[in-house]
């Protein structure tokens, strides 16, 4: 259930400048979200999948205020048909993560009727949703390969970290064959995701080709504190793969007994990593008349230059490149 109360005021002609009119918009919004999931008695008893399906209840509310403006700076000059800037800011107060501020600044520069440059920089946030925050922590079982098992594939960092955990080099881990108890679910301690982005490009509409338009935009997006549910195998691996040692958030999710065997893995939602992506978007369009009708053509594309995932935010030299893999085609 969602309850929203909002109001805004806009004025496209607040004040006249020599290059045009200043436009503004501002407003406020209150939003409350509530969610309840109640399994039937048969599923809740554990008779379906051997583990009981639990009820899920959660809610949060947020109050936001925002302000936006467009300011024309110059117009009808040599190489400046028009030049304007856009600015926007939004302040939000969540009862889950506290306050958060996002903003945007942009520029549009039309050199003439054919060619326009544009650029934007922004900072945004994504607050965790109800499932990520309040999903019930429930029992499950994982089939794992202990990364510290004797004879397993190891690099020097992993060997050193396993030793730091007190695990001998000839450790015959049971986690190569046994099913390991686990817990998965939400995490009420989550923080918001934060992103910084920049885009710049151009729009070209040549006068000698009526109906043709071309746009090209470069973009780069950096996300910190990305929210994700990490698999149990990734958790036990990342625990011993950090060049900074075993004092990391992944080792905190792994419980070993006095014999060094893995006994429990808590696969709960985490602020786990940072991500960085950059690429180029392009569009070609050509509309023309022919054969008694109107033809509209369009080609849209993206070239993904890079898509990096950093498992440890404090270690920018450790990353995996995803560009060119499944779900991240170049």
Coordinates of C-alpha atoms in Angstrom, one line a residue:
X1 CA 0.0 0.0 0.0
X2 CA 1.3 3.4 -1.0
X3 CA 0.1 6.8 0.3
X4 CA 1.3 9.9 -1.5
X5 CA 0.6 13.6 -0.8
X6 CA 2.4 16.0 -3.1
X7 CA 2.2 19.5 -4.4
X8 CA 4.2 21.7 -6.8
X9 CA 4.3 25.1 -8.4
X10 CA 5.8 25.9 -11.8
X11 CA 6.4 29.1 -13.6
X12 CA 8.1 29.1 -17.0
X13 CA 8.2 32.9 -17.1
X14 CA 9.3 33.9 -13.6
X15 CA 11.7 36.7 -14.8
X16 CA 12.7 38.0 -18.2
X17 CA 16.3 38.1 -19.1
X18 CA 17.8 39.4 -22.4
X19 CA 18.3 35.7 -23.5
X20 CA 14.8 34.6 -22.4
X21 CA 12.7 33.8 -19.4
X22 CA 13.8 32.1 -16.2
X23 CA 11.7 29.1 -15.4
X24 CA 11.3 27.5 -11.9
X25 CA 9.5 24.6 -10.3
X26 CA 9.4 23.7 -6.6
X27 CA 7.3 21.5 -4.4
X28 CA 7.1 18.9 -1.6
X29 CA 6.0 15.3 -1.3
X30 CA 5.2 12.9 1.5
X31 CA 5.2 9.2 0.7
X32 CA 4.5 6.2 2.9
X33 CA 4.9 2.6 1.7
X34 CA 3.7 -0.5 3.5
X35 CA 4.0 -4.1 2.6
X36 CA 2.7 -7.4 4.2
X37 CA 3.2 -10.9 2.9
X38 CA 1.5 -13.7 4.8
X39 CA 1.9 -17.3 3.5
X40 CA -0.9 -19.8 4.0
X41 CA -0.7 -22.2 6.9
X42 CA 0.6 -25.1 4.8
X43 CA 3.6 -23.2 3.5
X44 CA 4.2 -21.6 6.9
X45 CA 4.4 -25.0 8.5
X46 CA 7.4 -26.0 6.4
X47 CA 5.6 -28.8 4.7
X48 CA 6.3 -27.5 1.2
X49 CA 10.1 -26.9 0.9
X50 CA 11.2 -28.3 4.3
X51 CA 11.8 -24.8 5.6
X52 CA 8.9 -22.6 6.8
X53 CA 8.0 -19.6 4.7
X54 CA 7.8 -16.6 7.1
X55 CA 5.6 -13.6 7.2
X56 CA 7.1 -10.3 5.9
X57 CA 6.0 -7.0 7.2
X58 CA 7.6 -3.6 6.6
X59 CA 7.0 0.1 6.1
X60 CA 8.8 3.4 5.7
X61 CA 8.0 7.0 5.0
X62 CA 9.8 9.8 3.4
X63 CA 9.3 13.6 3.1
X64 CA 10.9 15.4 0.2
X65 CA 11.3 19.0 -1.1
X66 CA 12.7 20.0 -4.4
X67 CA 13.6 23.0 -6.5
X68 CA 14.4 23.2 -10.2
X69 CA 15.3 26.2 -12.5
X70 CA 16.3 26.9 -16.1
X71 CA 18.3 30.1 -16.7
X72 CA 18.9 31.3 -20.3
X73 CA 22.3 33.1 -20.3
X74 CA 23.0 34.2 -23.9
X75 CA 21.1 34.2 -27.2
X76 CA 21.5 35.3 -30.8
X77 CA 25.2 35.9 -30.8
X78 CA 28.1 34.7 -32.9
X79 CA 28.3 30.9 -32.4
X80 CA 25.7 31.2 -29.7
X81 CA 22.1 30.9 -30.9
X82 CA 21.2 30.0 -27.3
X83 CA 23.0 29.1 -24.1
X84 CA 21.2 28.0 -20.9
X85 CA 21.8 26.1 -17.7
X86 CA 19.5 23.8 -15.7
X87 CA 19.8 23.2 -12.0
X88 CA 17.9 20.9 -9.6
X89 CA 18.1 19.8 -6.0
X90 CA 16.0 17.4 -3.9
X91 CA 16.2 16.9 -0.2
X92 CA 14.7 13.7 1.3
X93 CA 14.2 12.6 4.9
X94 CA 13.6 8.9 5.3
X95 CA 12.7 7.3 8.6
X96 CA 14.9 4.4 7.7
X97 CA 18.2 5.9 6.4
X98 CA 17.9 9.5 7.5
X99 CA 18.3 12.5 5.2
X100 CA 19.7 12.4 1.7
X101 CA 20.3 15.1 -0.9
X102 CA 20.5 14.7 -4.7
X103 CA 21.2 17.3 -7.3
X104 CA 21.8 18.0 -11.0
X105 CA 23.4 20.6 -13.1
X106 CA 23.2 20.8 -16.9
X107 CA 24.1 23.0 -19.9
X108 CA 22.6 23.3 -23.4
X109 CA 24.5 25.3 -26.0
X110 CA 23.0 25.7 -29.5
X111 CA 25.7 27.1 -31.8
X112 CA 23.2 27.5 -34.6
X113 CA 20.1 25.9 -36.0
X114 CA 22.0 22.7 -36.9
X115 CA 24.3 21.9 -34.0
X116 CA 23.8 21.8 -30.2
X117 CA 26.1 20.7 -27.4
X118 CA 24.8 19.4 -24.0
X119 CA 26.2 18.2 -20.7
X120 CA 25.0 17.1 -17.3
X121 CA 26.5 16.3 -14.0
X122 CA 24.5 14.8 -11.2
X123 CA 24.5 13.0 -7.8
X124 CA 21.6 10.7 -7.0
X125 CA 20.6 8.2 -4.3
X126 CA 18.5 5.1 -4.1
X127 CA 17.1 4.2 -0.7
X128 CA 16.7 0.4 0.1
X129 CA 13.2 -0.9 -0.5
X130 CA 11.0 -2.8 2.0
X131 CA 12.1 -6.3 0.9
X132 CA 15.8 -5.3 1.1
X133 CA 15.3 -3.9 4.6
X134 CA 12.7 -6.1 6.2
X135 CA 12.8 -9.4 4.4
X136 CA 12.6 -12.1 7.1
X137 CA 15.8 -13.9 7.8
X138 CA 15.1 -17.6 7.3
X139 CA 17.0 -20.8 7.4
X140 CA 18.4 -22.4 4.3
X141 CA 21.2 -24.7 3.2
X142 CA 24.1 -24.1 0.8
X143 CA 26.4 -26.4 -1.1
X144 CA 29.8 -24.7 -0.8
X145 CA 33.5 -25.2 -1.6
X146 CA 35.6 -23.9 1.2
X147 CA 38.2 -21.6 -0.4
X148 CA 40.7 -22.7 2.3
X149 CA 40.5 -26.4 1.5
X150 CA 43.9 -28.1 1.1
X151 CA 44.8 -28.5 -2.6
X152 CA 42.2 -26.1 -3.8
X153 CA 42.9 -23.3 -6.3
X154 CA 44.6 -20.6 -4.3
X155 CA 46.6 -17.4 -4.9
X156 CA 49.0 -15.8 -2.4
X157 CA 46.4 -13.4 -1.1
X158 CA 44.0 -16.3 -0.4
X159 CA 46.7 -18.4 1.2
X160 CA 47.7 -15.6 3.5
X161 CA 44.2 -14.8 4.6
X162 CA 43.3 -18.4 5.3
X163 CA 46.4 -18.6 7.5
X164 CA 45.3 -15.4 9.2
X165 CA 42.1 -17.2 10.1
X166 CA 44.2 -19.9 11.8
X167 CA 43.4 -22.5 9.1
X168 CA 46.3 -25.0 8.5
X169 CA 47.5 -25.5 4.9
X170 CA 46.6 -29.2 5.0
X171 CA 43.0 -28.4 6.1
X172 CA 40.6 -31.2 4.9
X173 CA 37.4 -29.1 4.7
X174 CA 34.0 -30.9 4.9
X175 CA 32.5 -28.0 2.9
X176 CA 33.6 -29.8 -0.3
X177 CA 30.8 -32.3 0.2
X178 CA 28.6 -31.3 3.0
X179 CA 25.5 -29.1 3.0
X180 CA 26.1 -26.0 5.1
X181 CA 23.4 -24.2 7.1
X182 CA 22.7 -20.6 6.1
X183 CA 20.5 -17.7 6.7
X184 CA 19.2 -15.3 4.0
X185 CA 16.9 -12.2 4.1
X186 CA 16.9 -8.5 4.5
X187 CA 19.0 -6.1 6.5
X188 CA 17.5 -3.2 8.4
X189 CA 21.0 -1.6 8.7
X190 CA 21.3 -0.9 5.0
X191 CA 22.4 2.5 3.8
X192 CA 21.4 4.2 0.5
X193 CA 23.2 3.7 -2.8
X194 CA 24.9 6.8 -4.0
X195 CA 25.8 7.6 -7.6
X196 CA 27.7 10.2 -9.5
X197 CA 27.2 10.6 -13.2
X198 CA 28.3 12.8 -16.1
X199 CA 27.1 13.0 -19.6
X200 CA 28.1 15.1 -22.6
X201 CA 27.3 15.0 -26.2
X202 CA 25.8 16.8 -29.2
X203 CA 22.7 16.9 -31.4
X204 CA 23.2 17.5 -35.2
X205 CA 20.3 18.3 -37.6
X206 CA 21.9 19.3 -40.9
X207 CA 20.0 21.7 -43.1
X208 CA 21.1 20.0 -46.3
X209 CA 19.3 16.7 -45.2
X210 CA 15.8 17.6 -44.3
X211 CA 14.4 15.2 -41.6
X212 CA 17.8 13.8 -40.5
X213 CA 19.0 14.0 -36.8
X214 CA 22.0 12.5 -35.1
X215 CA 22.8 12.5 -31.4
X216 CA 25.9 11.1 -29.6
X217 CA 26.4 11.2 -25.9
X218 CA 29.2 9.9 -23.7
X219 CA 28.2 8.9 -20.1
X220 CA 29.9 7.7 -17.0
X221 CA 28.1 6.4 -13.8
X222 CA 29.8 5.6 -10.5
X223 CA 27.8 3.8 -7.8
X224 CA 29.0 3.4 -4.2
X225 CA 27.4 1.2 -1.5
X226 CA 25.6 -0.8 -4.1
X227 CA 22.8 -2.9 -2.5
X228 CA 22.9 -6.6 -3.4
X229 CA 22.2 -10.1 -2.1
X230 CA 25.5 -12.0 -2.4
X231 CA 25.6 -15.7 -2.9
X232 CA 27.0 -17.9 -0.1
X233 CA 29.9 -19.0 -2.3
X234 CA 30.8 -15.4 -3.1
X235 CA 30.7 -14.5 0.6
X236 CA 33.2 -17.2 1.7
X237 CA 35.4 -16.5 -1.3
X238 CA 35.5 -12.7 -0.8
X239 CA 36.2 -13.2 2.9
X240 CA 39.7 -14.5 2.0
X241 CA 40.3 -12.6 -1.3
X242 CA 40.8 -9.1 0.1
X243 CA 44.3 -7.7 -0.1
X244 CA 43.5 -5.7 3.0
X245 CA 43.1 -8.9 5.1
X246 CA 40.2 -10.7 6.8
X247 CA 38.8 -7.8 8.7
X248 CA 36.1 -7.2 6.1
X249 CA 32.3 -7.4 6.0
X250 CA 32.2 -10.8 4.3
X251 CA 34.2 -12.6 7.0
X252 CA 31.7 -11.2 9.5
X253 CA 29.0 -13.3 7.7
X254 CA 30.9 -16.6 8.0
X255 CA 30.9 -18.7 11.2
X256 CA 33.5 -21.4 11.7
X257 CA 33.7 -23.9 14.6
X258 CA 36.8 -24.7 16.6
X259 CA 37.9 -27.2 13.9
X260 CA 37.8 -24.3 11.3
X261 CA 34.8 -25.9 9.5
X262 CA 32.2 -23.5 8.1
X263 CA 29.0 -24.0 10.1
X264 CA 26.9 -21.0 9.1
X265 CA 26.8 -18.4 6.3
X266 CA 24.5 -15.3 6.6
X267 CA 23.6 -14.4 3.1
X268 CA 21.7 -11.2 4.0
X269 CA 21.4 -8.1 1.8
X270 CA 24.4 -5.9 2.0
X271 CA 25.9 -2.6 0.9
X272 CA 28.7 -4.6 -0.7
X273 CA 30.6 -2.8 -3.4
X274 CA 31.0 -0.1 -5.9
X275 CA 30.3 -0.2 -9.6
X276 CA 31.5 1.9 -12.5
X277 CA 30.2 2.0 -16.1
X278 CA 30.9 4.2 -19.1
X279 CA 29.8 4.1 -22.6
X280 CA 28.5 6.0 -25.6
X281 CA 24.8 6.3 -26.7
X282 CA 24.0 7.2 -30.3
X283 CA 20.9 7.7 -32.3
X284 CA 20.3 8.3 -36.0
X285 CA 16.9 9.2 -37.4
X286 CA 15.7 10.0 -40.8
X287 CA 12.1 10.9 -41.7
X288 CA 11.0 11.4 -45.3
X289 CA 8.1 11.2 -47.6
X290 CA 7.8 8.6 -50.4
X291 CA 5.5 6.3 -52.3
X292 CA 2.5 8.4 -51.1
X293 CA 3.3 8.0 -47.4
X294 CA 5.6 9.1 -44.6
X295 CA 8.6 7.0 -43.6
X296 CA 10.1 7.2 -40.1
X297 CA 13.5 5.5 -39.5
X298 CA 15.5 5.2 -36.4
X299 CA 18.7 3.5 -35.2
X300 CA 19.5 3.4 -31.5
X301 CA 22.7 2.0 -30.0
X302 CA 25.0 1.9 -27.0
X303 CA 28.7 1.0 -27.0
X304 CA 29.6 -0.2 -23.5
X305 CA 33.2 0.9 -23.0
X306 CA 33.6 -0.5 -19.5
X307 CA 31.5 -2.1 -16.7
X308 CA 33.6 -2.6 -13.6
X309 CA 32.5 -4.2 -10.3
X310 CA 34.7 -3.5 -7.2
X311 CA 34.0 -6.1 -4.5
X312 CA 35.9 -4.0 -2.0
X313 CA 35.2 -0.3 -2.2
X314 CA 38.4 0.6 -0.3
X315 CA 40.5 -1.4 -2.8
X316 CA 40.0 0.2 -6.2
X317 CA 42.8 -1.9 -7.8
X318 CA 40.6 -5.0 -7.4
X319 CA 37.8 -5.2 -9.9
X320 CA 36.2 -7.5 -12.4
X321 CA 35.4 -6.2 -15.9
X322 CA 31.9 -7.2 -17.0
X323 CA 31.8 -5.5 -20.4
X324 CA 31.4 -8.2 -23.1
X325 CA 29.9 -10.8 -20.7
X326 CA 26.4 -12.1 -20.5
X327 CA 23.9 -9.3 -19.6
X328 CA 26.6 -6.7 -20.3
X329 CA 27.1 -6.9 -24.1
X330 CA 29.6 -4.5 -25.6

